[in-house]
Short mmCIF file of C-alpha atoms in Angstrom, two decimals:
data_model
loop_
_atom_site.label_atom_id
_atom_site.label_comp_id
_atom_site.label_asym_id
_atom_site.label_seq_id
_atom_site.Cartn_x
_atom_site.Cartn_y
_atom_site.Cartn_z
CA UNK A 297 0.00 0.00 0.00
CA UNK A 298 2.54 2.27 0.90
CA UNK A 299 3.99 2.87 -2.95
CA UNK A 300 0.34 3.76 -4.07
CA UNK A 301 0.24 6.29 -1.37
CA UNK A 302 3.59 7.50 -2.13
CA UNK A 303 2.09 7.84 -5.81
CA UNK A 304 -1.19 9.35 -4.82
CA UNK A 305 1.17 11.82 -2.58
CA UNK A 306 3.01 12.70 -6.03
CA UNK A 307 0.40 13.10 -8.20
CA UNK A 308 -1.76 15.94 -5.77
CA UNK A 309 1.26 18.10 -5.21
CA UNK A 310 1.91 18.07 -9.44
CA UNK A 311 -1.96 18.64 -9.40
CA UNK A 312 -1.62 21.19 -6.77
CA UNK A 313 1.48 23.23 -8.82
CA UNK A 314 -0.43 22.37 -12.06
CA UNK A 315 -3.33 24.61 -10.42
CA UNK A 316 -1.06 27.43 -9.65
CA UNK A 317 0.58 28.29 -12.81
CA UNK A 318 -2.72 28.03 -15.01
CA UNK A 319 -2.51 32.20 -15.52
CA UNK A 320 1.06 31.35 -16.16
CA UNK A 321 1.44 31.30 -19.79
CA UNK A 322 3.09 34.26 -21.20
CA UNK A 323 5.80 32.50 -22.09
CA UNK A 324 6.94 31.53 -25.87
CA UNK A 325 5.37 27.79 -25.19
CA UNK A 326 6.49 24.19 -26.20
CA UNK A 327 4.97 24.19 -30.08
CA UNK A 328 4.98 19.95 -29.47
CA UNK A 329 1.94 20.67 -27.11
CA UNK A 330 -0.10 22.25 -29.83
CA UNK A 331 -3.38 24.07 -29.12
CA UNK A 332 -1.74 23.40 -25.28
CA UNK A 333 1.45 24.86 -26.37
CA UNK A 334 1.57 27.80 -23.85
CA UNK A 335 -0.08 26.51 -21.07
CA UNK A 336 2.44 26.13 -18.57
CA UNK A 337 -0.62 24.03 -15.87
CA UNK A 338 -0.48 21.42 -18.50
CA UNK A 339 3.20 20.11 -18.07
CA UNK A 340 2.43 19.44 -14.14
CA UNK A 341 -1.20 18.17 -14.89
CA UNK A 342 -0.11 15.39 -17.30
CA UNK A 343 2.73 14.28 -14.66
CA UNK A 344 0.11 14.22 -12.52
CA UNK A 345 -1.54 11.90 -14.92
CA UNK A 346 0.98 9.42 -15.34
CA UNK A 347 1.40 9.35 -11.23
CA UNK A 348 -2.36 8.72 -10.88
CA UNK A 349 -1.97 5.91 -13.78
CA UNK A 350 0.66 4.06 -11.75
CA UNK A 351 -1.09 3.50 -9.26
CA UNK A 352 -2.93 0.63 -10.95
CA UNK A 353 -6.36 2.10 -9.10
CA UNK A 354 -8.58 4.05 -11.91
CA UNK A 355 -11.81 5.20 -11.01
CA UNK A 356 -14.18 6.44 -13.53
CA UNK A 357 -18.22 7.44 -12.62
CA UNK A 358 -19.27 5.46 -15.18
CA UNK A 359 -23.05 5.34 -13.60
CA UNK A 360 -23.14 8.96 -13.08
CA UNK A 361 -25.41 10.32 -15.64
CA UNK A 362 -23.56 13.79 -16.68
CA UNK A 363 -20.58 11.49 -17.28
CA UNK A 364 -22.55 9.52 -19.69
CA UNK A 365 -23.66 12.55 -21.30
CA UNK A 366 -20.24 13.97 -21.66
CA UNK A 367 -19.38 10.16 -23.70
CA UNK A 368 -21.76 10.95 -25.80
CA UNK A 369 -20.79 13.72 -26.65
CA UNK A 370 -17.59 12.87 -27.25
CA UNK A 371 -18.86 10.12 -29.38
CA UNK A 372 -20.94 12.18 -31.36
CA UNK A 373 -17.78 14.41 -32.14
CA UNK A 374 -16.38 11.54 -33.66
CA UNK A 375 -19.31 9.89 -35.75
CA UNK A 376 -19.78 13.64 -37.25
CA UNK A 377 -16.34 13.25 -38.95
CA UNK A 378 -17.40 9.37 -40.24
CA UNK A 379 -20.33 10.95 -41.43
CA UNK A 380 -18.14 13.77 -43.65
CA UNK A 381 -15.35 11.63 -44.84
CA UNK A 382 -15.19 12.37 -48.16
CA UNK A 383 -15.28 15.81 -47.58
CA UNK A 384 -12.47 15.06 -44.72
CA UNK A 385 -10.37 13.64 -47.26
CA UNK A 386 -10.60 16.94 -49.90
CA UNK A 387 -9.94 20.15 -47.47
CA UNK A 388 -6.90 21.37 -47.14
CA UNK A 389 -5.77 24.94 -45.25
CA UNK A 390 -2.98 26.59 -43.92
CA UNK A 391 -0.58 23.74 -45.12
CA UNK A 392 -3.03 20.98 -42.79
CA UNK A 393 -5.21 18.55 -44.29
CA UNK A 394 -8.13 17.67 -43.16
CA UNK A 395 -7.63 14.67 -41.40
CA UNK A 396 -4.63 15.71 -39.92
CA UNK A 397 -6.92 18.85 -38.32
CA UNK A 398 -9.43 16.47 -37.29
CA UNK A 399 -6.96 13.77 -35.33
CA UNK A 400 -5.36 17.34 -33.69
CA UNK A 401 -8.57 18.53 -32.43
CA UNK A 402 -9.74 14.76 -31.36
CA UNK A 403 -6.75 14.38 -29.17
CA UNK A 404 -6.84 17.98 -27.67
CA UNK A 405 -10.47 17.49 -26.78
CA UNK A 406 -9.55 13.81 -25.51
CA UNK A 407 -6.63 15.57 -22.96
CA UNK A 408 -9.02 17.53 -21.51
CA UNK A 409 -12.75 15.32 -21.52
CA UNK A 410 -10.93 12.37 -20.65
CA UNK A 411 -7.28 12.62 -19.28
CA UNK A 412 -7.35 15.40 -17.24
CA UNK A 413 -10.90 15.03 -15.88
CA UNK A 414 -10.06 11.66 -14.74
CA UNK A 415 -7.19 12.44 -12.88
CA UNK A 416 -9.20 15.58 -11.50
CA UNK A 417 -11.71 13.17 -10.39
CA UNK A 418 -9.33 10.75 -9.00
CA UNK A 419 -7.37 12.89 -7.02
CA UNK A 420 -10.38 14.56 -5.18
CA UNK A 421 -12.15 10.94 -4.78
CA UNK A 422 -8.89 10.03 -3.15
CA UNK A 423 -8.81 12.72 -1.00
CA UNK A 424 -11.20 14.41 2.07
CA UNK A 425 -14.01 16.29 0.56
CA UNK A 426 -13.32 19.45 2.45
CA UNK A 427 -9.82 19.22 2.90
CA UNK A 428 -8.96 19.11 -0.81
CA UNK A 429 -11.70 22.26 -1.33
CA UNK A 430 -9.64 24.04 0.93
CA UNK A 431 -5.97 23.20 -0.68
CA UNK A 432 -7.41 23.94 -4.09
CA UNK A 433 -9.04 27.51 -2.65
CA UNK A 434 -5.23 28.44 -1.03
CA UNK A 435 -3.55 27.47 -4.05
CA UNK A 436 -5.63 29.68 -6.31
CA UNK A 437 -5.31 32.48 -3.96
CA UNK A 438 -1.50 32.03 -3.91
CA UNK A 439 -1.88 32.83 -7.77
CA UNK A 440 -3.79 35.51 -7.70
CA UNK A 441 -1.46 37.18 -5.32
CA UNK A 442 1.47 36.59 -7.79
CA UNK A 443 -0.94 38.07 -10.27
CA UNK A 444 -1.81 41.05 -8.31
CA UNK A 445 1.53 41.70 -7.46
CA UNK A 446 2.74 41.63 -11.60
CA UNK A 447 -0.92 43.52 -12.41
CA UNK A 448 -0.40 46.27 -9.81
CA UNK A 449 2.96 47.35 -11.00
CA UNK A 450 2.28 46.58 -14.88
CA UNK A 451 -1.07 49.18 -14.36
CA UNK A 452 1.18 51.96 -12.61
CA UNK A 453 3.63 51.60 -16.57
CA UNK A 454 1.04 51.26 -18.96
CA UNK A 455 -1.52 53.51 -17.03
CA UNK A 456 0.28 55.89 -14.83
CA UNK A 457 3.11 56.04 -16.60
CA UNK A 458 5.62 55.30 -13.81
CA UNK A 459 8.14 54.13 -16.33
CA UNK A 460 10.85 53.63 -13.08
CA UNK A 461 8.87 50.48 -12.01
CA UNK A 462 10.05 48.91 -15.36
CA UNK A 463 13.07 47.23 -14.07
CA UNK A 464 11.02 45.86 -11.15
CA UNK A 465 8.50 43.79 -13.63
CA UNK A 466 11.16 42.87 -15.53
CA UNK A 467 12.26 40.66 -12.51
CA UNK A 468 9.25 38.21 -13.28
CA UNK A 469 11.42 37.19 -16.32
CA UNK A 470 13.08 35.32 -14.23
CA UNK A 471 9.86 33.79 -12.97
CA UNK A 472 8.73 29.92 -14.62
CA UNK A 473 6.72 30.20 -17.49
CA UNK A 474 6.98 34.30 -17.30
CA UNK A 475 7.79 36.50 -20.05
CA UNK A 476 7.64 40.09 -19.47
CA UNK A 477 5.08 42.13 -21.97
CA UNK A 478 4.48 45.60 -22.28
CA UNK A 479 1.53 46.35 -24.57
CA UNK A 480 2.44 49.45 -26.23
CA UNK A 481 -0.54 49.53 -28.43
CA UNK A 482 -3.71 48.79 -26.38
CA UNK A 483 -2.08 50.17 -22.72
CA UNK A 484 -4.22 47.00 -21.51
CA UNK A 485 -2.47 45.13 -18.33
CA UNK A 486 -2.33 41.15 -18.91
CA UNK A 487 -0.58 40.12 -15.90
CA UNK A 488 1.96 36.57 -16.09
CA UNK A 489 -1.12 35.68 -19.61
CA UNK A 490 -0.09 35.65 -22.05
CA UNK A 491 -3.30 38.94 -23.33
CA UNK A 492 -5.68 41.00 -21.61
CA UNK A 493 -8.38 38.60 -22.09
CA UNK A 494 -6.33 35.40 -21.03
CA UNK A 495 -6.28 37.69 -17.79
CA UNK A 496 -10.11 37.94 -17.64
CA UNK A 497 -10.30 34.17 -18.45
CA UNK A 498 -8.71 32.92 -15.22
CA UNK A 499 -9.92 35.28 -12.97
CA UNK A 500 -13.84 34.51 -13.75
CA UNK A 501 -12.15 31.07 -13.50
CA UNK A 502 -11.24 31.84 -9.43
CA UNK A 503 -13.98 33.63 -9.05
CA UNK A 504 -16.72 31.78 -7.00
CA UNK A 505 -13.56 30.54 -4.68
CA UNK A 506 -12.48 33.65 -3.82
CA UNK A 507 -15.84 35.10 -2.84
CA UNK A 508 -16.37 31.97 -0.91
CA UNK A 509 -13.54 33.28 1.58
CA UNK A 510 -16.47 35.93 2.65
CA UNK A 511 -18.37 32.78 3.62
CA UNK A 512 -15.45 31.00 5.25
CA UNK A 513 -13.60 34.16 7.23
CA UNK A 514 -14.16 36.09 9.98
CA UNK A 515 -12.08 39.15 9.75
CA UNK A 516 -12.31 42.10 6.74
CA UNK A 517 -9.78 40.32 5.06
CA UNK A 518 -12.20 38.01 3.79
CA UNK A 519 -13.18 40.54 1.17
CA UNK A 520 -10.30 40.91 -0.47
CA UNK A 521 -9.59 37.39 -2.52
CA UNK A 522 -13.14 38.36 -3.96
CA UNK A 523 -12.51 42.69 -4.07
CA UNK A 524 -9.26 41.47 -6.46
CA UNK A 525 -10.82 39.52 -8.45
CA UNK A 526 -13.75 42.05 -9.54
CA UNK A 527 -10.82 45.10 -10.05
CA UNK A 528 -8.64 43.59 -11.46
CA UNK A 529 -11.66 42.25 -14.12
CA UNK A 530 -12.31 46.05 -14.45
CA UNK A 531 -9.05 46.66 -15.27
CA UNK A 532 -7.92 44.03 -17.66
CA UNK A 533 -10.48 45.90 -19.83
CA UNK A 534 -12.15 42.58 -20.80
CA UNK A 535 -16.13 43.72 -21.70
CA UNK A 536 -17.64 40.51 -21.73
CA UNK A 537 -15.65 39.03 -18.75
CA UNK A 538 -16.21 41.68 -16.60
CA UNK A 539 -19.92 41.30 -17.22
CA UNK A 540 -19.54 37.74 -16.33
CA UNK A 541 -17.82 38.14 -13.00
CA UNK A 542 -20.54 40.54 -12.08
CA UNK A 543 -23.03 38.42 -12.95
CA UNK A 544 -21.11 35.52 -11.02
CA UNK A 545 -21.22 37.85 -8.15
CA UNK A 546 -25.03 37.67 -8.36
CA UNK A 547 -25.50 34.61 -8.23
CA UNK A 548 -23.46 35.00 -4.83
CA UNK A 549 -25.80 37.50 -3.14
CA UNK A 550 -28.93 35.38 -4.26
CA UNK A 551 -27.23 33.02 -2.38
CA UNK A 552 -26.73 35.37 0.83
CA UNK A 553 -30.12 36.17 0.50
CA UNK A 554 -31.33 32.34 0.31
CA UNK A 555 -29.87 31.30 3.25
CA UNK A 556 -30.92 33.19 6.52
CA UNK A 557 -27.67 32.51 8.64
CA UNK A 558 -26.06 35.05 5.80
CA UNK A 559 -28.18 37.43 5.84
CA UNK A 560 -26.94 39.93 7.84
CA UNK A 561 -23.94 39.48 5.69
CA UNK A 562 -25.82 40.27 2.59
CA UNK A 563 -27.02 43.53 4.67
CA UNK A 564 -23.30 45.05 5.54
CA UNK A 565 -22.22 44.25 1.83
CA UNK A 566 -25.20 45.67 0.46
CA UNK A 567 -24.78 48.86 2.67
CA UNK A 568 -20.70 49.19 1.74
CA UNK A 569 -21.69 48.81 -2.14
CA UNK A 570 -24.33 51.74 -1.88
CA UNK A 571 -21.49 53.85 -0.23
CA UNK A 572 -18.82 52.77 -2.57
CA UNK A 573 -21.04 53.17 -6.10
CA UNK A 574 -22.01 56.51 -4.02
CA UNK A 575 -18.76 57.41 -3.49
CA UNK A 576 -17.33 56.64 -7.04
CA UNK A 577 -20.44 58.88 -8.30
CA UNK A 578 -20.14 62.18 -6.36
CA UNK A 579 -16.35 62.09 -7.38
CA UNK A 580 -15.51 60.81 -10.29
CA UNK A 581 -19.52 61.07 -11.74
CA UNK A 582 -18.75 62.14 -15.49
CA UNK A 583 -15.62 59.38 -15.61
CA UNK A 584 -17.93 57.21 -14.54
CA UNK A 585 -20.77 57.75 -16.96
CA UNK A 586 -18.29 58.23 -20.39
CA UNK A 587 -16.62 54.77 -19.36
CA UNK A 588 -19.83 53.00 -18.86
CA UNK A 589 -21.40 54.47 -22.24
CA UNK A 590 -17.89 53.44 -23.95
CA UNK A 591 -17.83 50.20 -22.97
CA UNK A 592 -21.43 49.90 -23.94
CA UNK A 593 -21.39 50.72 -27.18
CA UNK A 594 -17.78 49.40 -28.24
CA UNK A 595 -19.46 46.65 -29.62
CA UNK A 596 -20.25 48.01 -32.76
CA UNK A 597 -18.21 47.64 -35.94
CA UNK A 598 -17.33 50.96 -36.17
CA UNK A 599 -16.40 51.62 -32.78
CA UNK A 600 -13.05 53.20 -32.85
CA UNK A 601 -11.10 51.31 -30.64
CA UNK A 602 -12.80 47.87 -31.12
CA UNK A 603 -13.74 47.73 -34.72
CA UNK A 604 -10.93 45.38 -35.77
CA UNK A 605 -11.48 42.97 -33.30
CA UNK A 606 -15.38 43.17 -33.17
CA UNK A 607 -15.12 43.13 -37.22
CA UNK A 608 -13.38 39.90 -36.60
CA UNK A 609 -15.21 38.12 -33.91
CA UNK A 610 -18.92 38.65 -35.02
CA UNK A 611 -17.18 37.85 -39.34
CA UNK A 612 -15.97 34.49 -37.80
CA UNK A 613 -19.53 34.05 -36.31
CA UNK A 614 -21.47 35.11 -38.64
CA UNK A 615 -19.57 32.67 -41.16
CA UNK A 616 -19.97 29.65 -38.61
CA UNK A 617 -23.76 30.25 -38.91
CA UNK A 618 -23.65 30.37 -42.48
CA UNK A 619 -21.99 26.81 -42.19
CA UNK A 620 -24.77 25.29 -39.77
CA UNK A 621 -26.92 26.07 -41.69
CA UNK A 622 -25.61 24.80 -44.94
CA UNK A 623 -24.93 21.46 -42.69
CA UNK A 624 -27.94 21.57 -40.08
CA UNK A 625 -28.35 17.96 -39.21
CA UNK A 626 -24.55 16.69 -38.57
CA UNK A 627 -22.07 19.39 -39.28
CA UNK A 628 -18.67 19.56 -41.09
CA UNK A 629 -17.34 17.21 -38.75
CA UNK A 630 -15.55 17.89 -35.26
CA UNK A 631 -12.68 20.40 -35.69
CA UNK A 632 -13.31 20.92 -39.46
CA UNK A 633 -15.54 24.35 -39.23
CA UNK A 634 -12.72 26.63 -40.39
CA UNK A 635 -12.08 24.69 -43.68
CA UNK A 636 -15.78 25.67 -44.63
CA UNK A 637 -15.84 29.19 -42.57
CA UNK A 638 -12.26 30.33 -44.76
CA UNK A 639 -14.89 31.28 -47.87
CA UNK A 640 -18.04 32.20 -45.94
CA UNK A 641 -16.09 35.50 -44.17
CA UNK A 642 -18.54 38.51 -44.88
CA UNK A 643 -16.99 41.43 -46.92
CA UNK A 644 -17.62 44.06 -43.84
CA UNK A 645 -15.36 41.62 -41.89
CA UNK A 646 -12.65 41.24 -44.10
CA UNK A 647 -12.24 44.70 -46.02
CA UNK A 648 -9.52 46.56 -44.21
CA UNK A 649 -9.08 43.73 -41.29
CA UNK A 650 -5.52 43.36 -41.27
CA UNK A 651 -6.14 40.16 -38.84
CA UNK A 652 -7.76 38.22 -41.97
CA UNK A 653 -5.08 39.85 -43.83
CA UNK A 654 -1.72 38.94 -41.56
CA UNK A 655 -3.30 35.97 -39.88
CA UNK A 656 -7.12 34.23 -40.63
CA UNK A 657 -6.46 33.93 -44.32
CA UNK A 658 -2.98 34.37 -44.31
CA UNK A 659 -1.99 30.22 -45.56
CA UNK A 660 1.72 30.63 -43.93
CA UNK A 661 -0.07 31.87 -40.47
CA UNK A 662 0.19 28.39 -38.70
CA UNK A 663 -2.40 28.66 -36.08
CA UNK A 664 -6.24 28.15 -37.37
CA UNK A 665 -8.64 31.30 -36.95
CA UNK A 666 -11.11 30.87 -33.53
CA UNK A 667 -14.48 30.66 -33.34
CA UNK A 668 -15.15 33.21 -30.77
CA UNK A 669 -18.16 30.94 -29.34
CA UNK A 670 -18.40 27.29 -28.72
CA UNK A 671 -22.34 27.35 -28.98
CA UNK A 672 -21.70 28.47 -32.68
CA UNK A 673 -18.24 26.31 -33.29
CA UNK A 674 -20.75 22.92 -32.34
CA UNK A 675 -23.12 23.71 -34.35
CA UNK A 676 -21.28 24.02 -37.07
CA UNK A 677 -19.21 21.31 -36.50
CA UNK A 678 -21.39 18.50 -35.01
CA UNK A 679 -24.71 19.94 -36.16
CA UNK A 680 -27.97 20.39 -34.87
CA UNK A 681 -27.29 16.72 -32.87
CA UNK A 682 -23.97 17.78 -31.18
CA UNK A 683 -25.47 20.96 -30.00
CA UNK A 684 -28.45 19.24 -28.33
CA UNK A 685 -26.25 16.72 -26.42
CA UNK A 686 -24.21 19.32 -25.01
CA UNK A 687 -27.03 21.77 -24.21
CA UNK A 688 -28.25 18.63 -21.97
CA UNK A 689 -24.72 17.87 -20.76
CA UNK A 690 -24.63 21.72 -19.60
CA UNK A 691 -28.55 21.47 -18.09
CA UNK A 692 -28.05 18.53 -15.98
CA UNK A 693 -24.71 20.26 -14.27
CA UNK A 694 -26.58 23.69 -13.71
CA UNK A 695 -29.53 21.49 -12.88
CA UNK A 696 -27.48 19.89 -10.15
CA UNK A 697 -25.59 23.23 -9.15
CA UNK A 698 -29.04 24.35 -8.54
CA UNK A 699 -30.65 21.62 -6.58
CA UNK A 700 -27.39 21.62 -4.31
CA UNK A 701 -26.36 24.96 -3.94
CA UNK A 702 -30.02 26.40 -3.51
CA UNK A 703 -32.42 23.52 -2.47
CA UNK A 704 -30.91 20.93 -0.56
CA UNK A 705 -28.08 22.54 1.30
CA UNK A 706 -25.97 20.12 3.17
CA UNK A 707 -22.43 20.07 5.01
CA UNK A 708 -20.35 21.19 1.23
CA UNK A 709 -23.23 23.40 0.17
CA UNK A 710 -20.62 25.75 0.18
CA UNK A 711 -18.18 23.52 -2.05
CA UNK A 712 -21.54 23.49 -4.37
CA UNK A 713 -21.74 27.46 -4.41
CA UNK A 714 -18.15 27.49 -5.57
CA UNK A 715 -19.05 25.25 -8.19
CA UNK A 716 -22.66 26.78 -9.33
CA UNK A 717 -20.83 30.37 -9.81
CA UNK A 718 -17.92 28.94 -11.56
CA UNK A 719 -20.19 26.93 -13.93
CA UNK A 720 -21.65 29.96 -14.71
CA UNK A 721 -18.96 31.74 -15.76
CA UNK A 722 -18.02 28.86 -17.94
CA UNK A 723 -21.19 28.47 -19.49
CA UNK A 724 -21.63 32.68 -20.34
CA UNK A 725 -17.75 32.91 -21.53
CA UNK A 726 -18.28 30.14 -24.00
CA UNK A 727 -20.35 33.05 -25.89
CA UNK A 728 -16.58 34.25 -26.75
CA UNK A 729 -14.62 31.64 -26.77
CA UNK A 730 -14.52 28.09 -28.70
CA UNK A 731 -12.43 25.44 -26.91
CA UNK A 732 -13.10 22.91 -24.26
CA UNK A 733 -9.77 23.73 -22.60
CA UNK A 734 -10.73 25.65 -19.52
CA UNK A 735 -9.40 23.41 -16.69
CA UNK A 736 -11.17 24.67 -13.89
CA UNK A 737 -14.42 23.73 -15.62
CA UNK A 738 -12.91 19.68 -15.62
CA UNK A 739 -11.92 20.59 -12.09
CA UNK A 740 -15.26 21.76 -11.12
CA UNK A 741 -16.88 18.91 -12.87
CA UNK A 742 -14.75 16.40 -10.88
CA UNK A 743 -16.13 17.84 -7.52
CA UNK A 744 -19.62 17.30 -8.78
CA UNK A 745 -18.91 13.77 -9.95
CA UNK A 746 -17.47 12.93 -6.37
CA UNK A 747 -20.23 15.15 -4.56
CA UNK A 748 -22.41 12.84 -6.38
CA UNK A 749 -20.92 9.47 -5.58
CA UNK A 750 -20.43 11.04 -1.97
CA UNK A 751 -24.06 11.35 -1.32
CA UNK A 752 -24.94 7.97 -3.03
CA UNK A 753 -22.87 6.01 -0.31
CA UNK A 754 -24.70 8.14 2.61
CA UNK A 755 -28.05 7.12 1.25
CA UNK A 756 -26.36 3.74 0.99
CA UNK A 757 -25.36 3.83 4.38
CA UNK A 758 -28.07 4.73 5.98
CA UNK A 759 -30.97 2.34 4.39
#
């Protein structure tokens, strides 16, 4: 026994590290990792696969009915290719056929659905409940310091222009996985990511742990994880992530409200956001206003600042949809949307776009263009079918989220919470973003799964 706990030791501290440097990826990557190529978390999660593997003792929820709906998913994903293999056979794009696109995608999706989901699961189904909720929480809030800390001081160059502070950040080079980047154009802050959204990404990521520390503590400090984590949103001038988080932070109060032993809670935070929003308002009222009406209306096409990028993100949607619904009923196959998309772009998208020009369209531009919405991407992939299956695959987790952070509140209602407002941000960011590689979704999903299997063997018990 004692070399599979040794094992089982090894594998949750890799897990453990792997958690920590997720934000960690502004480095120049491994290019043998593909689509994972910069993701630094990915290098400790795999050894944490192989650890878990060695032990010889695999557990997979096999009975657990979201499980079953995430196989056939998966499935699905595949049969939609079988189902276009001529076509597979004929496209070819950015020097990549169309099989070899395909078997890319398969095994990048396969990583995360599979590998690292099972080793999620495993380590937390090894481990106490509430013990490992608590090691996970730390170790994202040991991240988000080292963020803070690189944000602060990146804001105070870009912003305030304190160009002495610029030898200071360049000390994270020397930090793993770190490369120091000053966006000259944009003046946005991206911390240790690797882009401003990438930022944005892992905080709504951390978000519903952090604001469980207001749950957990007993001192002001408790606000802070969660205070961080909604500035430093603000300021990584995401739109649509911002929006998120506060809607994550929503779902938080309703929760405050719902149970009674927090509501005096909700009352003192509700009472220091009045005189905070008041504050901001008498002072810095017409600041205030012009940003919120900016950020509003910089969705348009035309909007100065945005137009490029909002040219490009609603052209590669709006060519996706075209695809659907030229293949309604099965798709172009898993992975293969882009070979369609390439001649669907829409002339307002492309005309003057120098990111079509330099790097959609542009055959010697390695990297394939994003979708800029997984809703849209499996659609026009998979079809009508796929999207179904994983509308129900995202149902019965909010479905449970609901039932256990809301209804039937228990001893890890709070470890549900955590989950429910994470899910939530998952499920609203895949509105911008295209790939099943957010890791603290598989993470998230892994505490359900053993949450499940958990309460199962107390019913079990107690008949």
């Amino acid at each position: 026994m004692k070399p599979v706990t040794n094992l089982r030791k090894i594998a949750l501290w890799l897990f453990l590290l792997g958690l920590f440097f997720i934000p960690f990826n502004s480095f120049e990557g491994f290019g043998i990792l593909g689509e994972y190529d910069r993701d630094s978390c990915v290098l400790f999660f795999l050894m944490s696969s192989l650890f878990v593997f060695l032990t010889g003792k695999i557990k997979i929820p096999y009975k657990n009915l979201i499980f079953q709906l995430l196989m056939v998913m998966i499935a699905w994903f595949i049969i939609s290719v079988a189902f276009n293999g001529y076509d597979l056979t004929q496209y070819y794009f950015k020097h990549t056929s169309g099989i070899s696109r395909f078997v890319r995608q398969l095994i990048a999706l396969l990583i995360s659905t599979i590998v690292l989901f099972i080793t999620f699961y495993n380590i937390i189904e090894n481990a106490n409940l509430k013990e490992i909720f608590f090691k996970v929480r730390k170790v994202f809030s040991y991240s988000l310091f080292v963020v803070v800390v690189y944000g602060s001081i990146e804001f105070l160059i870009v912003k305030l222009k304190m160009d002495g502070l610029r030898p200071t950040l360049y000390l994270f080079d020397y930090f793993p996985f770190t490369s120091v980047n000053i966006d000259k154009w944009t003046n946005r802050i991206s911390s240790v990511t690797f882009e401003p959204p990438a930022l944005a990404t892992y905080l709504l990521s951390i978000a519903g742990w952090m604001f469980s520390y207001i749950l957990t503590g007993k001192t002001f400090k408790r606000f802070i994880p969660g205070l961080l984590v909604i500035i430093f949103s603000f300021l990584s001038e995401s739109r649509a992530v911002f929006f998120i988080i506060i809607v994550q932070a929503f779902v938080f109060v309703l929760y405050l409200i719902k149970d009674r032993k927090y509501n005096k809670l909700f009352v003192k935070i509700a009472l220091i956001s009045v005189f905070a929003s008041s504050a901001v308002l008498i002072f810095f009222m017409r600041t205030t206003v012009d940003y919120v009406y900016n950020e509003l209306t910089s969705f348009k096409i035309d909007d100065g600042v945005h137009s490029t990028s909002n040219k490009t993100r609603f052209g590669i949607q709006t060519a996706m949809y075209e695809v659907f619904l030229e293949n309604p009923i099965i798709g172009t196959g898993y992975g293969l949307q882009a070979f369609e998309s390439k001649d669907k772009y829409p002339e307002w998208a492309t005309v003057d776009n120098w990111e079509f020009r330099l790097k959609h369209l542009n055959e010697d531009h390695v990297p394939f263009p994003p979708g800029f919405n997984l809703y849209l991407r499996i659609l026009a992939e998979t079809g009508i079918i796929g999207f179904i299956i994983l509308i129900l695959f995202l149902i019965s987790i909010l479905l449970w989220c609901y039932n256990k952070a809301f209804k039937k509140q228990n001893e890890h209602t709070i470890i549900a919470l955590v989950v429910t407002i994470s899910m939530v941000g998952f499920v609203f960011n895949w509105l911008k973003t295209d790939t099943f590689r957010v890791y603290a979704f598989w993470l998230c999903l892994a505490f359900i799964m053993v949450m499940i299997k958990s309460n199962k063997k107390l019913i079990n018990e107690s008949k």
